[in-house]
C-alpha positions as a printed NumPy array, in Angstrom:
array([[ 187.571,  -87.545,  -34.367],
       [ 189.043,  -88.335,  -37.917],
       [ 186.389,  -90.437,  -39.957],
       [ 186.71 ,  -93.864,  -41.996],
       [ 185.915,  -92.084,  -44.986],
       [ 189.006,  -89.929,  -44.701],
       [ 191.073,  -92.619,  -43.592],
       [ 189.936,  -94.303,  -47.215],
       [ 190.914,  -90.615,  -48.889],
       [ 194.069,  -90.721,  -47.295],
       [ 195.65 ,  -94.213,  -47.731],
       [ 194.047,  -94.33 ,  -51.258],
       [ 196.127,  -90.816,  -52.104],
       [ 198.707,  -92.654,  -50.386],
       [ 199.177,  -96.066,  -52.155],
       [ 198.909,  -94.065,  -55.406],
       [ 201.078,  -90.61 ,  -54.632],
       [ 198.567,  -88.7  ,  -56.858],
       [ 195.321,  -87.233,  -56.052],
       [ 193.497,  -87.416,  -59.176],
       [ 193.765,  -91.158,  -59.458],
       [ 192.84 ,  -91.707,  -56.033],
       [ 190.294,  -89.581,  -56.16 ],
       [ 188.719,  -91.32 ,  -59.132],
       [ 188.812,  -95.054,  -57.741],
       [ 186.788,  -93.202,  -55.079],
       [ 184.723,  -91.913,  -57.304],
       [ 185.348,  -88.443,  -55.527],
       [ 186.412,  -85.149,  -56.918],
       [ 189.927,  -83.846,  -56.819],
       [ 188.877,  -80.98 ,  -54.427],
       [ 187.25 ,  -83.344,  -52.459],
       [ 190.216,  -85.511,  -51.854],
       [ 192.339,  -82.468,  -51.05 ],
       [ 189.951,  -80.763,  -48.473],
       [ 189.886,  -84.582,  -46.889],
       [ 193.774,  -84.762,  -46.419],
       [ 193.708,  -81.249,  -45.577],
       [ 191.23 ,  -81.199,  -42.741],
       [ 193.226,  -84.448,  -41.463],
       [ 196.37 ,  -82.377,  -41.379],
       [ 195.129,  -79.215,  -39.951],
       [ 192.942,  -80.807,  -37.004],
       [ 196.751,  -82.653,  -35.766],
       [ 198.878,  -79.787,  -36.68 ],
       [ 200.899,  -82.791,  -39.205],
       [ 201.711,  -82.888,  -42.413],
       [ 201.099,  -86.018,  -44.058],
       [ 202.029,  -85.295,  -47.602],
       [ 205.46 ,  -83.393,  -49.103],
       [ 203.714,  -81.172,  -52.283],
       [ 206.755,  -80.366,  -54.542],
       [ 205.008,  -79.002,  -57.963],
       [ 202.434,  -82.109,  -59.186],
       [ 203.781,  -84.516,  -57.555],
       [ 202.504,  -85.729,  -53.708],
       [ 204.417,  -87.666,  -51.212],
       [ 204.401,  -89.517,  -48.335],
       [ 206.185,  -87.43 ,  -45.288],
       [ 207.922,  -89.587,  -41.662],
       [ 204.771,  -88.839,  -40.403],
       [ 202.298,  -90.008,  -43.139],
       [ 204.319,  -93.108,  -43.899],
       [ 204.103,  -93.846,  -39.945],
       [ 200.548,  -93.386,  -40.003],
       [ 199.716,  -95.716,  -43.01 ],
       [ 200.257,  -99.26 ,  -41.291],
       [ 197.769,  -97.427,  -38.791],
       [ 195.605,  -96.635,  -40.94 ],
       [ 195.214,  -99.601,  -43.048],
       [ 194.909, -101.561,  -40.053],
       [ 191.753,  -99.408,  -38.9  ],
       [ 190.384,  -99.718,  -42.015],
       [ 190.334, -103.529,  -42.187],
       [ 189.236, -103.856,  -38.357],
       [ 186.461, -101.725,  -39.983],
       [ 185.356, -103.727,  -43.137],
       [ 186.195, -107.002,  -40.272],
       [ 183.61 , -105.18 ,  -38.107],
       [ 181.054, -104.933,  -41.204],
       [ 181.272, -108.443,  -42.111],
       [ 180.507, -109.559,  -38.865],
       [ 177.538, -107.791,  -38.579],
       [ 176.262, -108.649,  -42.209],
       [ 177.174, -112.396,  -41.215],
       [ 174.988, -111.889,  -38.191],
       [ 172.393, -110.31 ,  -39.868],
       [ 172.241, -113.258,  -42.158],
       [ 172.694, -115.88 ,  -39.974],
       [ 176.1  , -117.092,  -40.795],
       [ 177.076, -116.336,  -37.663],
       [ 176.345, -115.954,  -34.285],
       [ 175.017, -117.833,  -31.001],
       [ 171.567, -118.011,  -29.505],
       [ 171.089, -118.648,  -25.459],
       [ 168.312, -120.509,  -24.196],
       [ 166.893, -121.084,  -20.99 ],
       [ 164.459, -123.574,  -20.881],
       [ 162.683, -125.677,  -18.209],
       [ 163.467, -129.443,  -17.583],
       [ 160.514, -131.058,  -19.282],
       [ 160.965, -128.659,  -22.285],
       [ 164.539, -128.955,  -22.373],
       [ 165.031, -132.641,  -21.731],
       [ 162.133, -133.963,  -23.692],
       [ 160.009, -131.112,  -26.48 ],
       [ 162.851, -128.628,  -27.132],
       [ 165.397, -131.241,  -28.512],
       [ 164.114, -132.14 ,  -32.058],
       [ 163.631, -128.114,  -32.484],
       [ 167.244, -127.456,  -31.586],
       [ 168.337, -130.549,  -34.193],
       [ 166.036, -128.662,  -37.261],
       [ 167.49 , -125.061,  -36.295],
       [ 171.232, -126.173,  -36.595],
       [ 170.309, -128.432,  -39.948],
       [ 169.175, -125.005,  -41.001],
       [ 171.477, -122.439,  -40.017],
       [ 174.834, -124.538,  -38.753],
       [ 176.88 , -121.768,  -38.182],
       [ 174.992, -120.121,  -35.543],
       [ 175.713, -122.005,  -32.076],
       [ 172.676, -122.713,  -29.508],
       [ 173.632, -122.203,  -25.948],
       [ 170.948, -123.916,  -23.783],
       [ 170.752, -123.709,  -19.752],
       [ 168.301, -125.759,  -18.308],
       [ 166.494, -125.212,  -14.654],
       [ 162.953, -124.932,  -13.54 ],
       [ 160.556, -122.78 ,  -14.561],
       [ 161.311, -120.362,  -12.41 ],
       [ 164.524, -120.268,  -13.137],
       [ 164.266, -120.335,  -16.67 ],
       [ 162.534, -117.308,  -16.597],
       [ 165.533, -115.057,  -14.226],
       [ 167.505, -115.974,  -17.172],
       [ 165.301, -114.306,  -19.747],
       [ 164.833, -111.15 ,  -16.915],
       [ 168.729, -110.696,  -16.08 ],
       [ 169.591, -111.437,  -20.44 ],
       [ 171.581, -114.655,  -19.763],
       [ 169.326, -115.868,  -22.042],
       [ 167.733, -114.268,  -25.284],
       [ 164.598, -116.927,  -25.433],
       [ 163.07 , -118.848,  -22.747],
       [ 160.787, -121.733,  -23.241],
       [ 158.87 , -123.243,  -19.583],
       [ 155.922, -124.753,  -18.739],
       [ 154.693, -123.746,  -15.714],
       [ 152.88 , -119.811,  -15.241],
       [ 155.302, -117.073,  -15.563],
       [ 153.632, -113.576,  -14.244],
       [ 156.461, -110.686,  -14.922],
       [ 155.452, -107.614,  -16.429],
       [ 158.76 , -107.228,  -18.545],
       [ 158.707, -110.761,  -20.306],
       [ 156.386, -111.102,  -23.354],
       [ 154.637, -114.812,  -23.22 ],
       [ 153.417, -116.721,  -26.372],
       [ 152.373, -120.312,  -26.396],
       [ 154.057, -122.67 ,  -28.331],
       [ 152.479, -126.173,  -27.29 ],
       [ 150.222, -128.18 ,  -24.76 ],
       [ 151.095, -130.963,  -22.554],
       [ 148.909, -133.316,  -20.658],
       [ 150.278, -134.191,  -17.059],
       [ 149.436, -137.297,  -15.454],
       [ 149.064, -138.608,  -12.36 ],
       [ 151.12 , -142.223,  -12.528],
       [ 151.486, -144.858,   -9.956],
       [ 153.938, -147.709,  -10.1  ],
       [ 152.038, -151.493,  -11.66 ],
       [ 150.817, -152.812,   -8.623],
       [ 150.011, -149.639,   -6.944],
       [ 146.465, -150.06 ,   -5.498],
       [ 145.215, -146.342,   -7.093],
       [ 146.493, -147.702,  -10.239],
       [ 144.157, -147.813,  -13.548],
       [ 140.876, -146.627,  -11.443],
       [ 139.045, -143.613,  -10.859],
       [ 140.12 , -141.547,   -7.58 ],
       [ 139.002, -138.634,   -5.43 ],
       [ 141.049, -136.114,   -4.122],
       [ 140.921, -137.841,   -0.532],
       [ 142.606, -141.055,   -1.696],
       [ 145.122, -138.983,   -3.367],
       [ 145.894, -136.675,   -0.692],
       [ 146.139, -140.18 ,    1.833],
       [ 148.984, -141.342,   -0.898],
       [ 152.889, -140.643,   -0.485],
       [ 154.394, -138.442,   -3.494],
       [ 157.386, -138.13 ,   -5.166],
       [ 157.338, -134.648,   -6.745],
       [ 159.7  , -132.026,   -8.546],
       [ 161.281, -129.228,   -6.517],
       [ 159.058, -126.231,   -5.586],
       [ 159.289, -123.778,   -8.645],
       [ 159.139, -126.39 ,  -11.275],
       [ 155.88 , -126.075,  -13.277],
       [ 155.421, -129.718,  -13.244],
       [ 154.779, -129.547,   -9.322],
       [ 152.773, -126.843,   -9.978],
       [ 150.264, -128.347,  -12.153],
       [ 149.48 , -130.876,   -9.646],
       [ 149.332, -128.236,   -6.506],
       [ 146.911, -125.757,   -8.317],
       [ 144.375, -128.871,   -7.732],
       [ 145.286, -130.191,   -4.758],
       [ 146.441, -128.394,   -1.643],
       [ 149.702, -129.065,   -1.641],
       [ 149.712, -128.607,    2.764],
       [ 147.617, -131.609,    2.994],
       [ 149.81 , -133.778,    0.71 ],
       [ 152.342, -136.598,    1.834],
       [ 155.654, -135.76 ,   -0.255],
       [ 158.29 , -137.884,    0.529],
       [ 160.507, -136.849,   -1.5  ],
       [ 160.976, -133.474,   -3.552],
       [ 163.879, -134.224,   -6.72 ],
       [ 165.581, -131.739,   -8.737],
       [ 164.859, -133.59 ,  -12.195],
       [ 162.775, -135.165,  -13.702],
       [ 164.574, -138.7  ,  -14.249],
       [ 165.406, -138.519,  -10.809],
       [ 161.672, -138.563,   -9.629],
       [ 160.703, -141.283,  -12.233],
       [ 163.277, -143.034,  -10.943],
       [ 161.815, -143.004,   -7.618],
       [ 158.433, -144.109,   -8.573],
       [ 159.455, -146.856,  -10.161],
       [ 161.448, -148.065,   -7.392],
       [ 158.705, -147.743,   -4.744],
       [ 154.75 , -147.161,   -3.903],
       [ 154.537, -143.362,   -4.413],
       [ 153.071, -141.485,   -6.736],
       [ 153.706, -138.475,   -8.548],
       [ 152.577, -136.133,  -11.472],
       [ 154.623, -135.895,  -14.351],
       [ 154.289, -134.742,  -18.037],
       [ 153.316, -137.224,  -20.532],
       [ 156.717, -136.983,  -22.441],
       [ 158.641, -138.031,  -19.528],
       [ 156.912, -141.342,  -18.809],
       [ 155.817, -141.963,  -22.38 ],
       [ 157.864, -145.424,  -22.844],
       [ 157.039, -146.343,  -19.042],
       [ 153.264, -145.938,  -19.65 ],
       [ 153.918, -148.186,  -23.124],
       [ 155.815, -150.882,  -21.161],
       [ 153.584, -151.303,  -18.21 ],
       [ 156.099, -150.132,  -15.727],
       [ 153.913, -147.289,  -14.595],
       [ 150.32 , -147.125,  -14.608],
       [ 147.858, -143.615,  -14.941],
       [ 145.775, -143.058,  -12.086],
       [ 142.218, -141.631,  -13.328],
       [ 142.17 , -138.312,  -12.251],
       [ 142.54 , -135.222,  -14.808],
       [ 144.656, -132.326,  -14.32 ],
       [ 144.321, -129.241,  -16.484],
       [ 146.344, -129.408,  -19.615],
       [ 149.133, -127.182,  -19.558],
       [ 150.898, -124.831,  -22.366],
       [ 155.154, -124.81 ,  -22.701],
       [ 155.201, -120.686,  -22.96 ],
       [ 158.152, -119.195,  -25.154],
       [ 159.615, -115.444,  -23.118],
       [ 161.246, -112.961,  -24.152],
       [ 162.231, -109.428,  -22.825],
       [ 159.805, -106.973,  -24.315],
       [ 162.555, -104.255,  -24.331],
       [ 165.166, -106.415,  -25.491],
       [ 166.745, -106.415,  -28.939],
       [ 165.354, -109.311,  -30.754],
       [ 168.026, -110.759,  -33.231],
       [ 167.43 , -112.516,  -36.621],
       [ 169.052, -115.812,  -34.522],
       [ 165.771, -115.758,  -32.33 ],
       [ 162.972, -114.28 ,  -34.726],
       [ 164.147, -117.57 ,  -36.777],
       [ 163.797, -119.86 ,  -33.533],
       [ 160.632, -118.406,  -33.001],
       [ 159.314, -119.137,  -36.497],
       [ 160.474, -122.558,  -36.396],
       [ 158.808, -123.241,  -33.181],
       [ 155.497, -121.708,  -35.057],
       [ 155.993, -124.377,  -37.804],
       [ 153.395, -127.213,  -37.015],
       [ 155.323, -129.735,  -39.683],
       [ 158.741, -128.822,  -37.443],
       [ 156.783, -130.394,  -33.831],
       [ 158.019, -133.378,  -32.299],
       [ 154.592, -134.423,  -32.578],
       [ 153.372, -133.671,  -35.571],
       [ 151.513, -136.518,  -37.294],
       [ 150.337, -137.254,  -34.158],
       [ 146.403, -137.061,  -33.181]])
């Protein structure tokens, strides 16, 4: 296979019909230049050049090949640029997968600070449960993944990246509402919980046996299941994000019972190329002044 370099030796000898000036803006020798266009000519049995005395000429064939070859060249230096402009981050895209209460409520104000700081590289975020979150990070659909339920996978690399406190809510009125509870009133309640798979549901469920629980209802999202609550007697565990403004306004009401703080895990693929678009989202999530909550107690 010919070589970029001797394409540059031979449309440089070409543009200039002499090899001693190309071979200078090169900053080659003459011999060099020659043995270039030489080993081009020999390897396809064509001669590019006509050599009448000192001067040096473009034959049918050369001047055929030079549109060719200048177009290689540029798709070339195009291919460079790219790379350098990815390499610098003035360029590129960056898929995340990340899990609903991440996504819809913690991840947000992270993705706003990224594209302030590097707007030409475009953020591609699916969101799902856990679970799902994390297939994407297995089968490379998405570079990062950012959950908060327990991921156990042998290929993904887990780092925390924040806590959350999930509570146990009730609509006003409820009569569990504001008071301390045992597990035997709570498992005599009706529930309103996320879909199996969703880290939310499992918070609650690695307390309480989830077979002797009344669920009513299981709801793909989040706003969905607050939505329920507040429009009936169940209850239901939920992050603290989620029902933050509810809890404020009085519409819902904590029920006293403690469930075990829980991280938000960033994955990756530990074989997987790690690009300068994710090694920055990574050290942005590891900047305490960049946290939603920061400032907070």
């Amino acid at each position: 296979m010919m070589t970029l370099e001797q394409l540059r030796i031979f449309v440089a000898v070409a543009e200039r019909e002499h090899l001693t000036r190309a071979a200078e803006a090169l900053h080659l020798t003459p011999s060099a230049t020659s043995s270039a266009i030489r080993v081009l000519e020999e390897r396809y049995g064509i001669a590019l050049f006509h050599r009448t005395g000192r001067r040096i000429e473009l034959t049918e064939a050369g001047l055929a090949f030079l549109p060719e070859a200048k177009a290689t060249l540029a798709r070339a230096t195009s291919a460079d640029l790219f790379l350098t402009e990815i390499g610098g981050l003035r360029r590129g895209m960056l898929a995340i997968a990340a899990s609903q209460t991440v996504g819809g409520y913690w991840l947000p104000p992270f993705l706003m600070r990224f594209h302030e700081a590097y707007p030409a590289i475009g953020i591609r975020m699916t969101g799902g449960n856990t679970e799902q979150a994390a297939e994407a990070v297995l089968e490379g659909r998405a570079e990062l993944g950012i959950v908060e339920g327990d991921v156990d996978h042998p290929a993904l690399s887990q780092r925390i990246v924040a806590r959350d406190r999930v509570l146990v809510v009730a609509p006003a009125g409820h009569p569990l509402a504001g008071r301390p509870v045992t597990p035997q009133e709570l498992t005599g309640a009706r529930w309103v919980l996320r879909e199996p798979g969703s880290g939310t549901r499992s918070a609650l469920t690695s307390v309480l046996d989830e077979t002797a629980l009344e669920i009513a209802l299981s709801l793909p999202s989040n706003e969905a299941v607050r939505s329920a609550v507040l429009a009936g007697d169940a209850l239901t565990a939920v992050s603290e994000y989620v029902v933050r403004d509810d809890l404020a306004a009085g519409r819902l009401v904590p029920v006293a019972f403690e469930l075990p703080e829980r991280a938000f895990r960033l994955l990756r693929h530990k074989e997987r190329y790690r690009s300068r678009a994710a090694l920055a989202f990574e050290a942005l999530l590891g900047d305490r002044s960049a946290r939603p909550d920061a400032g907070r107690p």
